[in-house]
Amino acid sequence: QQCTVCQQFAARSAAQSAAQFDQCSRGAAHCSVMKRAGAGGRRGAAGAGGAAGAGGGAGKGSEVEEVRRWALEIAANVARLVDMEEVMLEAVVEMMFWGFMVVVVISIILYLLPVDDNRWRMPRDVELSYMTTRDLCKVPYWSKGNGQTIILVHSVGCSSVIFFFLFRTLTAKGYRVITYDLRGHGMCSHSSLFTASILCDDLLDLIEHVNADQCFLLGYGLGGYLIQTLCIRHAQQVSKRVKGIVLVSSFPVSPARVESFPWLYKIFSSWGFLHVFFRFRTLARVIARPFFGQFVNKTMQEELRRSFLSCPRHIWARGLAAGDVDLTPDLKKIEAPCLVVCGSDDKFAFGLQCRYENSNTGKVIRLERMGHMLPWEAPDSLTQLVKEFI
């Protein structure tokens, strides 16, 4: 609106000098329009004669004062806007700070709340025993059956409950099935010692404790990594005790050390954010969905949520670090027959399965439309593959 008035003023004062418009330009940036109008006026003044100049000179003093007043009003409005923006910015920053503090307090409260136990448990007719490790850690293990021995090793962030279905299907086929909880998981006592070397020693002690000669080892996720480490570092002892190994959704190096691994899950797992976000069932289902393929239901997602919450935060971080060493160059040292099973929709370990094929470690089988949670998604298919492998 002010620019329109300025243009009218320029038209009435076509013969005035450019200095009058320079005074206005110091008050407000919009008066650049006046300069263009004044320039056009000056060009028109050459043909208009002195009459326009005389008429403009009569009201020169009052019109200049009016322009100055407009410039001062514009400057005042701009100053008020700047002050308002500063006040609003301070208010926004303060609101963000207190909002962050509220989130931190809620997170601490949720982190300290008790965790719901898994609803899936081993059958009552399964025998529960305990083994004491070299550093006096009490490790629980379950066993059932009298046939060929198969020892199941679970991954980080879960427990023996991951083999809830597989344990039943394998025992129904006449095998002697044994599974146990890793340190800091399930019913196993918490321990600050959680490295691949120590976990391999625990597995070797368990094999000797249950007197499992010529047994088969089945590892899921990190459990498969531990089995590979055991076969490479303790080749002589493994050759006497182990007849074959099965790697399910496993890897020769932790997916957390691979660039393709979602960085968000690295942060969630290592910094303990899972223990906060997984308190909310709806949010937990969204986060847990990539772990599964096309065959998933809310019950599986709920059990996964409870398993993750039952795993201490420091165990999550150490579990990811336990697979730091890349075993790919040493895969050829594994002498035991090997079967690798993975899901075609596995978003975490699928990209690492080609390393087994390149090293001719064993036979690689991909289950279509399956994700990372194969022991829950396809227990019957796994049982049939294990049976054929044995």
Coordinates of C-alpha atoms in Angstrom, one line a residue, residues 64-383:
V64 CA 9.4 15.4 1.7
E65 CA 8.2 15.4 5.4
E66 CA 5.5 12.9 4.4
V67 CA 8.0 10.6 2.9
R68 CA 10.2 10.8 6.0
R69 CA 7.3 9.9 8.2
W70 CA 6.5 6.9 6.1
A71 CA 10.1 5.8 6.3
L72 CA 10.2 6.1 10.0
E73 CA 7.0 4.1 10.4
I74 CA 8.4 1.3 8.2
A75 CA 11.6 1.3 10.2
A76 CA 9.7 1.1 13.5
N77 CA 7.6 -1.8 12.2
V78 CA 10.7 -3.7 11.1
A79 CA 12.3 -3.2 14.5
R80 CA 9.2 -4.6 16.2
L81 CA 9.2 -7.6 13.9
V82 CA 12.9 -8.3 14.7
D83 CA 12.2 -8.0 18.5
M84 CA 9.2 -10.4 18.2
E85 CA 11.3 -13.0 16.3
E86 CA 14.0 -12.9 19.0
V87 CA 11.3 -13.4 21.7
M88 CA 9.7 -16.2 19.7
L89 CA 13.1 -17.9 19.1
E90 CA 13.9 -17.8 22.8
A91 CA 10.5 -19.3 23.6
V92 CA 10.9 -22.1 21.1
V93 CA 14.4 -22.9 22.4
E94 CA 13.1 -23.0 26.0
M95 CA 10.2 -25.2 25.0
M96 CA 12.5 -27.6 23.2
F97 CA 14.8 -27.8 26.2
W98 CA 12.0 -28.6 28.7
G99 CA 10.5 -31.0 26.2
F100 CA 13.8 -32.8 26.0
M101 CA 14.1 -33.0 29.8
V102 CA 10.6 -34.5 30.0
V103 CA 11.5 -37.1 27.4
V104 CA 14.7 -38.0 29.4
V105 CA 12.7 -38.3 32.7
I106 CA 10.1 -40.5 31.1
S107 CA 12.8 -42.6 29.4
I108 CA 14.5 -43.2 32.7
I109 CA 11.3 -44.2 34.4
L110 CA 10.4 -46.6 31.6
Y111 CA 13.9 -48.0 31.6
L112 CA 13.6 -48.8 35.3
L113 CA 10.2 -50.4 35.2
P114 CA 10.0 -54.2 35.4
V115 CA 9.9 -56.1 32.2
D116 CA 7.2 -58.6 31.1
D117 CA 8.5 -62.2 30.8
N118 CA 8.1 -64.2 27.6
R119 CA 4.8 -66.1 27.4
W120 CA 6.4 -68.8 25.3
R121 CA 8.3 -71.3 27.5
M122 CA 9.8 -74.7 27.2
P123 CA 7.4 -77.6 27.7
R124 CA 7.0 -78.9 31.2
D125 CA 8.3 -82.3 30.3
V126 CA 11.7 -80.7 29.3
E127 CA 14.4 -81.3 31.8
L128 CA 16.0 -78.1 33.2
S129 CA 19.6 -78.4 34.5
Y130 CA 22.5 -76.0 35.3
M131 CA 26.1 -75.9 34.4
T132 CA 28.8 -73.9 36.3
T133 CA 31.4 -72.3 34.0
R134 CA 35.1 -71.8 34.7
D135 CA 34.4 -68.3 36.2
L136 CA 31.5 -69.6 38.3
C137 CA 28.7 -68.4 36.0
K138 CA 25.6 -70.4 36.3
V139 CA 24.2 -71.4 32.9
P140 CA 20.8 -73.1 32.6
Y141 CA 20.2 -75.6 29.8
W142 CA 17.2 -77.7 28.7
S143 CA 17.4 -81.2 27.2
K144 CA 15.0 -83.8 25.9
G145 CA 15.2 -87.0 23.8
N146 CA 17.6 -89.9 23.4
G147 CA 18.6 -89.8 19.8
Q148 CA 21.3 -87.9 17.8
T149 CA 22.3 -84.8 19.9
I150 CA 21.6 -81.4 18.5
I151 CA 22.7 -78.3 20.5
L152 CA 20.9 -75.1 19.8
V153 CA 22.7 -71.7 20.4
H154 CA 20.6 -68.5 20.3
S155 CA 21.6 -65.0 19.3
V156 CA 22.1 -61.8 21.2
G157 CA 19.0 -60.0 22.5
C158 CA 16.8 -63.1 22.9
S159 CA 17.1 -66.4 24.8
S160 CA 16.3 -70.1 24.4
V161 CA 12.7 -69.0 23.8
I162 CA 13.8 -68.3 20.2
F163 CA 13.8 -72.1 19.8
F164 CA 10.3 -72.5 21.2
F165 CA 8.9 -74.1 18.1
L166 CA 12.1 -75.7 16.7
F167 CA 12.8 -77.5 20.0
R168 CA 9.4 -79.2 19.8
T169 CA 9.6 -80.2 16.1
L170 CA 13.1 -81.6 16.4
T171 CA 12.3 -83.7 19.5
A172 CA 9.2 -85.0 17.7
K173 CA 11.6 -86.3 15.0
G174 CA 13.4 -88.4 17.7
Y175 CA 16.5 -86.2 18.2
R176 CA 18.1 -85.4 21.6
V177 CA 17.8 -81.6 21.6
I178 CA 19.7 -79.3 24.1
T179 CA 19.5 -75.5 24.3
Y180 CA 20.8 -73.0 26.8
D181 CA 20.8 -69.3 27.7
L182 CA 23.9 -67.3 26.9
R183 CA 25.4 -65.1 29.6
G184 CA 23.1 -62.2 30.5
H185 CA 20.1 -63.7 28.7
G186 CA 17.0 -65.4 30.0
M187 CA 17.6 -67.4 33.2
C188 CA 21.4 -67.2 33.0
S189 CA 23.1 -65.2 35.7
H190 CA 24.4 -61.8 34.5
S191 CA 28.1 -61.5 33.9
S192 CA 30.3 -58.7 32.8
L193 CA 32.3 -61.1 30.7
F194 CA 30.7 -61.3 27.3
T195 CA 33.1 -61.9 24.4
A196 CA 33.2 -64.4 21.6
S197 CA 36.1 -66.2 23.2
I198 CA 34.4 -66.6 26.5
L199 CA 31.1 -67.7 24.9
C200 CA 32.9 -70.3 22.9
D201 CA 34.5 -71.7 26.0
D202 CA 31.0 -71.9 27.6
L203 CA 29.8 -73.8 24.5
L204 CA 32.7 -76.2 24.6
D205 CA 32.2 -76.8 28.4
L206 CA 28.5 -77.6 27.7
I207 CA 29.4 -80.1 25.0
E208 CA 31.7 -81.9 27.5
H209 CA 29.3 -81.5 30.4
V210 CA 26.4 -83.2 28.6
N211 CA 28.8 -85.8 27.1
A212 CA 27.7 -85.0 23.5
D213 CA 29.9 -87.1 21.2
Q214 CA 29.5 -86.6 17.5
C215 CA 26.8 -84.0 18.0
F216 CA 25.4 -81.4 15.7
L217 CA 25.5 -77.6 16.5
L218 CA 22.8 -75.3 15.3
G219 CA 23.4 -71.6 15.8
Y220 CA 21.0 -68.7 15.1
G221 CA 22.5 -65.2 14.5
L222 CA 25.3 -64.6 16.9
G223 CA 25.0 -68.2 18.0
G224 CA 26.1 -69.3 14.5
Y225 CA 29.0 -66.8 14.7
L226 CA 30.1 -68.5 18.0
I227 CA 29.9 -71.9 16.4
Q228 CA 32.1 -70.8 13.5
T229 CA 34.6 -69.2 15.9
L230 CA 34.7 -72.5 17.9
C231 CA 35.4 -74.6 14.8
I232 CA 38.2 -72.2 13.7
R233 CA 39.9 -71.7 17.1
H234 CA 39.4 -75.2 18.6
A235 CA 39.5 -77.3 15.5
Q236 CA 41.1 -80.3 17.2
Q237 CA 38.6 -80.5 20.0
V238 CA 35.7 -79.8 17.6
S239 CA 36.7 -82.6 15.2
K240 CA 36.4 -85.1 18.0
R241 CA 33.0 -83.9 19.3
V242 CA 31.1 -82.2 16.4
K243 CA 29.8 -84.0 13.4
G244 CA 28.3 -81.1 11.6
I245 CA 27.0 -77.5 12.0
V246 CA 23.9 -75.6 10.9
L247 CA 24.0 -71.8 10.6
V248 CA 20.6 -70.1 10.6
S249 CA 20.4 -66.4 9.7
S250 CA 24.0 -66.2 10.7
F251 CA 27.0 -64.3 9.5
P252 CA 30.9 -64.5 9.4
V253 CA 31.1 -60.9 10.8
S254 CA 28.6 -58.9 12.8
P255 CA 26.2 -57.0 10.6
A256 CA 26.9 -53.9 12.8
R257 CA 30.3 -53.7 11.2
V258 CA 28.9 -53.7 7.7
E259 CA 28.0 -50.4 6.0
S260 CA 24.7 -51.8 4.7
F261 CA 23.4 -52.5 8.3
P262 CA 20.8 -49.9 9.2
W263 CA 22.6 -47.3 11.3
L264 CA 19.4 -46.7 13.3
Y265 CA 19.4 -50.2 14.7
K266 CA 23.1 -49.8 15.7
I267 CA 22.1 -46.8 17.8
F268 CA 19.0 -48.5 19.2
S269 CA 20.9 -51.7 20.1
S270 CA 24.1 -50.2 21.5
W271 CA 22.8 -47.2 23.3
G272 CA 19.8 -48.9 24.9
F273 CA 17.1 -47.0 23.1
L274 CA 15.3 -50.3 22.4
H275 CA 14.6 -50.6 26.1
V276 CA 12.7 -47.3 26.0
F277 CA 10.9 -47.6 22.6
F278 CA 10.0 -51.2 23.1
R279 CA 7.9 -50.3 26.2
F280 CA 5.3 -49.0 23.7
R281 CA 3.7 -52.0 22.0
T282 CA 2.6 -50.1 18.9
L283 CA 6.0 -48.5 18.4
A284 CA 7.7 -51.8 19.1
R285 CA 5.7 -53.5 16.4
V286 CA 6.9 -50.9 13.9
I287 CA 10.5 -51.3 14.9
A288 CA 10.4 -55.1 15.0
R289 CA 8.7 -55.4 11.6
P290 CA 11.9 -55.5 9.5
F291 CA 13.1 -58.5 11.5
F292 CA 10.4 -60.6 9.8
G293 CA 9.5 -61.6 6.3
Q294 CA 6.0 -61.8 5.0
F295 CA 4.9 -64.4 7.5
V296 CA 4.5 -62.5 10.8
N297 CA 1.8 -61.9 13.4
K298 CA 1.3 -59.7 16.4
T299 CA 2.1 -62.6 18.8
M300 CA 5.6 -63.0 17.3
Q301 CA 6.2 -59.3 17.5
E302 CA 5.1 -59.2 21.1
E303 CA 7.4 -62.1 22.1
L304 CA 10.3 -60.4 20.3
R305 CA 9.6 -57.2 22.2
R306 CA 9.7 -59.0 25.5
S307 CA 12.9 -60.9 24.6
F308 CA 14.6 -57.6 23.6
L309 CA 13.5 -55.9 26.8
S310 CA 14.7 -58.8 29.0
C311 CA 18.3 -58.4 27.6
P312 CA 20.3 -55.8 29.5
R313 CA 21.5 -52.7 27.6
H314 CA 25.2 -53.4 28.2
I315 CA 24.7 -57.0 26.8
W316 CA 23.3 -55.5 23.6
A317 CA 26.4 -53.4 23.1
R318 CA 28.8 -56.2 23.9
G319 CA 26.8 -58.6 21.8
L320 CA 27.3 -56.4 18.7
A321 CA 30.9 -56.1 19.6
A322 CA 31.4 -59.9 20.0
G323 CA 31.2 -60.3 16.3
D324 CA 33.8 -57.7 15.4
V325 CA 36.4 -60.2 14.1
D326 CA 35.7 -61.0 10.4
L327 CA 35.9 -64.8 10.0
T328 CA 35.6 -64.7 6.2
P329 CA 39.3 -65.4 5.5
D330 CA 39.2 -68.4 7.9
L331 CA 36.0 -70.0 6.8
K332 CA 38.0 -72.6 4.8
K333 CA 39.4 -73.8 8.0
I334 CA 36.1 -75.2 9.1
E335 CA 36.4 -78.9 8.5
A336 CA 32.9 -80.0 9.8
P337 CA 30.1 -80.3 7.2
C338 CA 28.1 -77.1 7.2
L339 CA 24.6 -76.1 6.2
V340 CA 23.7 -72.4 5.9
V341 CA 20.0 -71.4 5.9
C342 CA 18.8 -67.8 5.5
G343 CA 15.7 -66.0 4.5
S344 CA 15.4 -64.1 1.2
D345 CA 13.9 -61.1 3.0
D346 CA 16.5 -61.1 5.7
K347 CA 17.4 -57.4 6.0
F348 CA 20.3 -57.9 8.5
A349 CA 22.3 -61.0 7.5
F350 CA 21.3 -61.7 3.9
G351 CA 24.0 -59.7 2.3
L352 CA 26.6 -61.7 4.2
Q353 CA 25.5 -65.1 3.1
C354 CA 27.4 -64.8 -0.2
R355 CA 30.6 -65.0 1.7
Y356 CA 29.8 -68.7 2.5
E357 CA 29.2 -69.4 -1.1
N358 CA 32.5 -67.7 -2.2
S359 CA 34.5 -69.7 0.3
N360 CA 32.7 -73.0 -0.4
T361 CA 32.1 -73.4 3.3
G362 CA 28.9 -75.4 2.9
K363 CA 25.6 -75.6 1.2
V364 CA 23.5 -72.3 1.3
I365 CA 19.7 -72.6 1.2
R366 CA 17.5 -69.5 1.0
L367 CA 13.9 -69.7 2.1
E368 CA 11.7 -67.5 0.0
R369 CA 9.7 -64.7 1.6
M370 CA 11.3 -65.3 5.0
G371 CA 13.0 -62.8 7.2
H372 CA 15.6 -62.9 9.9
M373 CA 13.5 -64.7 12.5
L374 CA 13.6 -68.2 10.8
P375 CA 13.2 -70.2 14.0
W376 CA 9.8 -68.6 14.5
E377 CA 8.8 -68.1 10.9
A378 CA 9.7 -71.5 9.5
P379 CA 10.3 -74.1 12.2
D380 CA 8.9 -76.9 10.1
S381 CA 11.1 -76.1 7.1
L382 CA 14.2 -75.8 9.3
T383 CA 13.4 -79.2 10.9

